[in-house]
């Protein structure tokens, strides 16, 4: 049975922050928490959709970041993008989604942002982050 799509409250960001979060030159660091309580930080490409309040990361279910979220449903995550002295952090609840329609949506948004399709290995999933806090500086 597919998970219900997350619908956080719309997160308002400035036009300059929106431009920063959708710039094709940037990647981010995704922080999840391992079962032992230690942080796991991984560089990722991501998409940001202000209208839904969702950030998305394409990955596979066997990745450490996905396994961390599967081990602790409802966990908080942070996605931080940095460019020199400009940065933005998107915080919220991360969910590993296997629903084929939502994985395809994540892949389409990724292709739109990065001008290339994401890898499609067996076990591909999308991590959806229901963003409820945005921190930034110089964006």
PDB file of C-alpha atoms in Angstrom:
ATOM      1  CA  UNK A   1       0.000   0.000   0.000  1.00  0.00           C
ATOM      2  CA  UNK A   2       1.543   3.359  -0.978  1.00  0.00           C
ATOM      3  CA  UNK A   3       2.332   5.907   1.679  1.00  0.00           C
ATOM      4  CA  UNK A   4       0.139   8.998   1.681  1.00  0.00           C
ATOM      5  CA  UNK A   5       1.948  11.876   0.048  1.00  0.00           C
ATOM      6  CA  UNK A   6       3.431  14.235   2.601  1.00  0.00           C
ATOM      7  CA  UNK A   7       1.804  17.657   2.509  1.00  0.00           C
ATOM      8  CA  UNK A   8       3.654  19.996   4.836  1.00  0.00           C
ATOM      9  CA  UNK A   9       2.591  23.596   5.087  1.00  0.00           C
ATOM     10  CA  UNK A  10       4.047  25.653   2.266  1.00  0.00           C
ATOM     11  CA  UNK A  11       7.433  27.030   3.232  1.00  0.00           C
ATOM     12  CA  UNK A  12       7.932  30.633   2.203  1.00  0.00           C
ATOM     13  CA  UNK A  13      11.373  31.456   0.842  1.00  0.00           C
ATOM     14  CA  UNK A  14      12.654  34.615  -0.808  1.00  0.00           C
ATOM     15  CA  UNK A  15      13.210  34.753  -4.556  1.00  0.00           C
ATOM     16  CA  UNK A  16      16.982  34.814  -4.035  1.00  0.00           C
ATOM     17  CA  UNK A  17      16.848  31.759  -1.761  1.00  0.00           C
ATOM     18  CA  UNK A  18      14.623  29.950  -4.278  1.00  0.00           C
ATOM     19  CA  UNK A  19      17.210  30.693  -6.990  1.00  0.00           C
ATOM     20  CA  UNK A  20      19.992  29.406  -4.731  1.00  0.00           C
ATOM     21  CA  UNK A  21      18.103  26.182  -3.928  1.00  0.00           C
ATOM     22  CA  UNK A  22      17.447  25.443  -7.600  1.00  0.00           C
ATOM     23  CA  UNK A  23      20.844  26.398  -9.055  1.00  0.00           C
ATOM     24  CA  UNK A  24      22.154  23.474 -11.126  1.00  0.00           C
ATOM     25  CA  UNK A  25      25.762  23.943  -9.997  1.00  0.00           C
ATOM     26  CA  UNK A  26      25.184  22.967  -6.380  1.00  0.00           C
ATOM     27  CA  UNK A  27      25.000  19.753  -4.432  1.00  0.00           C
ATOM     28  CA  UNK A  28      24.205  19.460  -0.759  1.00  0.00           C
ATOM     29  CA  UNK A  29      25.059  17.413   2.297  1.00  0.00           C
ATOM     30  CA  UNK A  30      22.237  15.270   3.681  1.00  0.00           C
ATOM     31  CA  UNK A  31      22.473  14.436   7.366  1.00  0.00           C
ATOM     32  CA  UNK A  32      20.574  11.478   8.793  1.00  0.00           C
ATOM     33  CA  UNK A  33      21.030   9.705  12.124  1.00  0.00           C
ATOM     34  CA  UNK A  34      22.416   6.170  12.310  1.00  0.00           C
ATOM     35  CA  UNK A  35      20.759   3.637  14.648  1.00  0.00           C
ATOM     36  CA  UNK A  36      23.648   4.171  17.121  1.00  0.00           C
ATOM     37  CA  UNK A  37      22.774   7.894  17.299  1.00  0.00           C
ATOM     38  CA  UNK A  38      25.768   9.159  15.329  1.00  0.00           C
ATOM     39  CA  UNK A  39      25.271  11.442  12.318  1.00  0.00           C
ATOM     40  CA  UNK A  40      25.725  10.210   8.769  1.00  0.00           C
ATOM     41  CA  UNK A  41      26.504  12.964   6.249  1.00  0.00           C
ATOM     42  CA  UNK A  42      26.459  12.265   2.515  1.00  0.00           C
ATOM     43  CA  UNK A  43      26.849  14.551  -0.501  1.00  0.00           C
ATOM     44  CA  UNK A  44      23.697  14.440  -2.616  1.00  0.00           C
ATOM     45  CA  UNK A  45      21.935  16.075  -5.496  1.00  0.00           C
ATOM     46  CA  UNK A  46      18.418  17.129  -4.560  1.00  0.00           C
ATOM     47  CA  UNK A  47      15.357  18.943  -5.765  1.00  0.00           C
ATOM     48  CA  UNK A  48      13.328  21.579  -3.968  1.00  0.00           C
ATOM     49  CA  UNK A  49       9.649  22.136  -4.599  1.00  0.00           C
ATOM     50  CA  UNK A  50       8.463  25.148  -2.590  1.00  0.00           C
ATOM     51  CA  UNK A  51       4.821  24.657  -3.584  1.00  0.00           C
ATOM     52  CA  UNK A  52       4.681  21.302  -1.790  1.00  0.00           C
ATOM     53  CA  UNK A  53       7.343  22.021   0.831  1.00  0.00           C
ATOM     54  CA  UNK A  54       9.243  18.916  -0.261  1.00  0.00           C
ATOM     55  CA  UNK A  55      12.915  18.359  -0.932  1.00  0.00           C
ATOM     56  CA  UNK A  56      13.713  15.089  -2.679  1.00  0.00           C
ATOM     57  CA  UNK A  57      16.835  12.936  -2.889  1.00  0.00           C
ATOM     58  CA  UNK A  58      17.096   9.995  -5.285  1.00  0.00           C
ATOM     59  CA  UNK A  59      18.905   6.975  -3.850  1.00  0.00           C
ATOM     60  CA  UNK A  60      18.555   3.217  -3.352  1.00  0.00           C
ATOM     61  CA  UNK A  61      16.885   1.504  -0.403  1.00  0.00           C
ATOM     62  CA  UNK A  62      20.163  -0.197   0.562  1.00  0.00           C
ATOM     63  CA  UNK A  63      22.047   3.111   0.996  1.00  0.00           C
ATOM     64  CA  UNK A  64      23.066   4.118   4.515  1.00  0.00           C
ATOM     65  CA  UNK A  65      20.896   7.260   4.383  1.00  0.00           C
ATOM     66  CA  UNK A  66      17.799   5.262   3.397  1.00  0.00           C
ATOM     67  CA  UNK A  67      18.499   2.531   5.947  1.00  0.00           C
ATOM     68  CA  UNK A  68      18.830   5.168   8.678  1.00  0.00           C
ATOM     69  CA  UNK A  69      15.368   6.528   7.858  1.00  0.00           C
ATOM     70  CA  UNK A  70      13.822   3.073   7.494  1.00  0.00           C
ATOM     71  CA  UNK A  71      15.162   2.143  10.947  1.00  0.00           C
ATOM     72  CA  UNK A  72      13.578   5.214  12.544  1.00  0.00           C
ATOM     73  CA  UNK A  73      10.455   6.354  10.677  1.00  0.00           C
ATOM     74  CA  UNK A  74       9.648  10.010  11.226  1.00  0.00           C
ATOM     75  CA  UNK A  75      13.282  10.967  11.803  1.00  0.00           C
ATOM     76  CA  UNK A  76      14.510  14.511  11.360  1.00  0.00           C
ATOM     77  CA  UNK A  77      17.020  15.221   8.616  1.00  0.00           C
ATOM     78  CA  UNK A  78      18.959  18.251   7.425  1.00  0.00           C
ATOM     79  CA  UNK A  79      19.942  19.090   3.861  1.00  0.00           C
ATOM     80  CA  UNK A  80      22.590  21.820   3.626  1.00  0.00           C
ATOM     81  CA  UNK A  81      23.812  23.496   0.443  1.00  0.00           C
ATOM     82  CA  UNK A  82      26.876  25.751   0.603  1.00  0.00           C
ATOM     83  CA  UNK A  83      28.507  28.084  -1.885  1.00  0.00           C
ATOM     84  CA  UNK A  84      31.340  30.086  -0.354  1.00  0.00           C
ATOM     85  CA  UNK A  85      29.791  32.199   2.407  1.00  0.00           C
ATOM     86  CA  UNK A  86      26.232  31.580   1.175  1.00  0.00           C
ATOM     87  CA  UNK A  87      24.347  28.600   2.544  1.00  0.00           C
ATOM     88  CA  UNK A  88      20.889  27.216   3.132  1.00  0.00           C
ATOM     89  CA  UNK A  89      19.708  24.362   5.319  1.00  0.00           C
ATOM     90  CA  UNK A  90      16.359  22.641   4.827  1.00  0.00           C
ATOM     91  CA  UNK A  91      15.211  20.714   7.913  1.00  0.00           C
ATOM     92  CA  UNK A  92      12.284  18.363   8.252  1.00  0.00           C
ATOM     93  CA  UNK A  93      11.033  14.816   8.466  1.00  0.00           C
ATOM     94  CA  UNK A  94      12.545  12.344   6.009  1.00  0.00           C
ATOM     95  CA  UNK A  95      10.634   9.438   4.520  1.00  0.00           C
ATOM     96  CA  UNK A  96      11.853   6.703   2.190  1.00  0.00           C
ATOM     97  CA  UNK A  97       9.250   6.343  -0.546  1.00  0.00           C
ATOM     98  CA  UNK A  98       9.009   3.294  -2.828  1.00  0.00           C
ATOM     99  CA  UNK A  99       5.727   4.224  -4.540  1.00  0.00           C
ATOM    100  CA  UNK A 100       6.555   4.037  -8.278  1.00  0.00           C
ATOM    101  CA  UNK A 101       4.632   7.199  -9.195  1.00  0.00           C
ATOM    102  CA  UNK A 102       6.418   9.258  -6.565  1.00  0.00           C
ATOM    103  CA  UNK A 103       9.814   7.799  -7.484  1.00  0.00           C
ATOM    104  CA  UNK A 104       9.136   8.757 -11.119  1.00  0.00           C
ATOM    105  CA  UNK A 105       8.101  12.262  -9.989  1.00  0.00           C
ATOM    106  CA  UNK A 106      11.367  12.576  -8.056  1.00  0.00           C
ATOM    107  CA  UNK A 107      13.349  11.437 -11.102  1.00  0.00           C
ATOM    108  CA  UNK A 108      11.570  13.927 -13.379  1.00  0.00           C
ATOM    109  CA  UNK A 109      12.278  16.811 -11.016  1.00  0.00           C
ATOM    110  CA  UNK A 110      15.907  15.697 -10.765  1.00  0.00           C
ATOM    111  CA  UNK A 111      16.235  15.577 -14.567  1.00  0.00           C
ATOM    112  CA  UNK A 112      14.696  19.052 -14.833  1.00  0.00           C
ATOM    113  CA  UNK A 113      17.136  20.530 -12.319  1.00  0.00           C
ATOM    114  CA  UNK A 114      20.335  18.759 -13.374  1.00  0.00           C
ATOM    115  CA  UNK A 115      19.659  18.381 -17.114  1.00  0.00           C
ATOM    116  CA  UNK A 116      20.268  14.629 -16.948  1.00  0.00           C
ATOM    117  CA  UNK A 117      18.321  11.658 -15.688  1.00  0.00           C
ATOM    118  CA  UNK A 118      19.358  10.166 -12.357  1.00  0.00           C
ATOM    119  CA  UNK A 119      20.774   6.653 -12.212  1.00  0.00           C
ATOM    120  CA  UNK A 120      18.134   3.921 -12.207  1.00  0.00           C
ATOM    121  CA  UNK A 121      19.654   1.031 -10.270  1.00  0.00           C
ATOM    122  CA  UNK A 122      17.582  -1.786  -8.790  1.00  0.00           C
ATOM    123  CA  UNK A 123      15.989  -0.690  -5.528  1.00  0.00           C
ATOM    124  CA  UNK A 124      15.729   2.987  -6.482  1.00  0.00           C
ATOM    125  CA  UNK A 125      13.665   5.046  -4.021  1.00  0.00           C
ATOM    126  CA  UNK A 126      13.147   8.706  -3.297  1.00  0.00           C
ATOM    127  CA  UNK A 127      13.715  10.295   0.076  1.00  0.00           C
ATOM    128  CA  UNK A 128      11.070  12.951   0.581  1.00  0.00           C
ATOM    129  CA  UNK A 129      11.836  15.610   3.149  1.00  0.00           C
ATOM    130  CA  UNK A 130       8.808  17.466   4.496  1.00  0.00           C
ATOM    131  CA  UNK A 131      10.588  20.759   5.133  1.00  0.00           C
ATOM    132  CA  UNK A 132       9.365  22.725   8.140  1.00  0.00           C
ATOM    133  CA  UNK A 133      12.406  24.889   8.865  1.00  0.00           C
ATOM    134  CA  UNK A 134      14.664  26.840   6.525  1.00  0.00           C
ATOM    135  CA  UNK A 135      17.861  28.504   7.691  1.00  0.00           C
ATOM    136  CA  UNK A 136      20.059  30.561   5.381  1.00  0.00           C
ATOM    137  CA  UNK A 137      22.746  33.195   5.174  1.00  0.00           C
ATOM    138  CA  UNK A 138      23.789  35.442   2.291  1.00  0.00           C
ATOM    139  CA  UNK A 139      21.287  33.953  -0.178  1.00  0.00           C
TER     140      UNK A 139
END
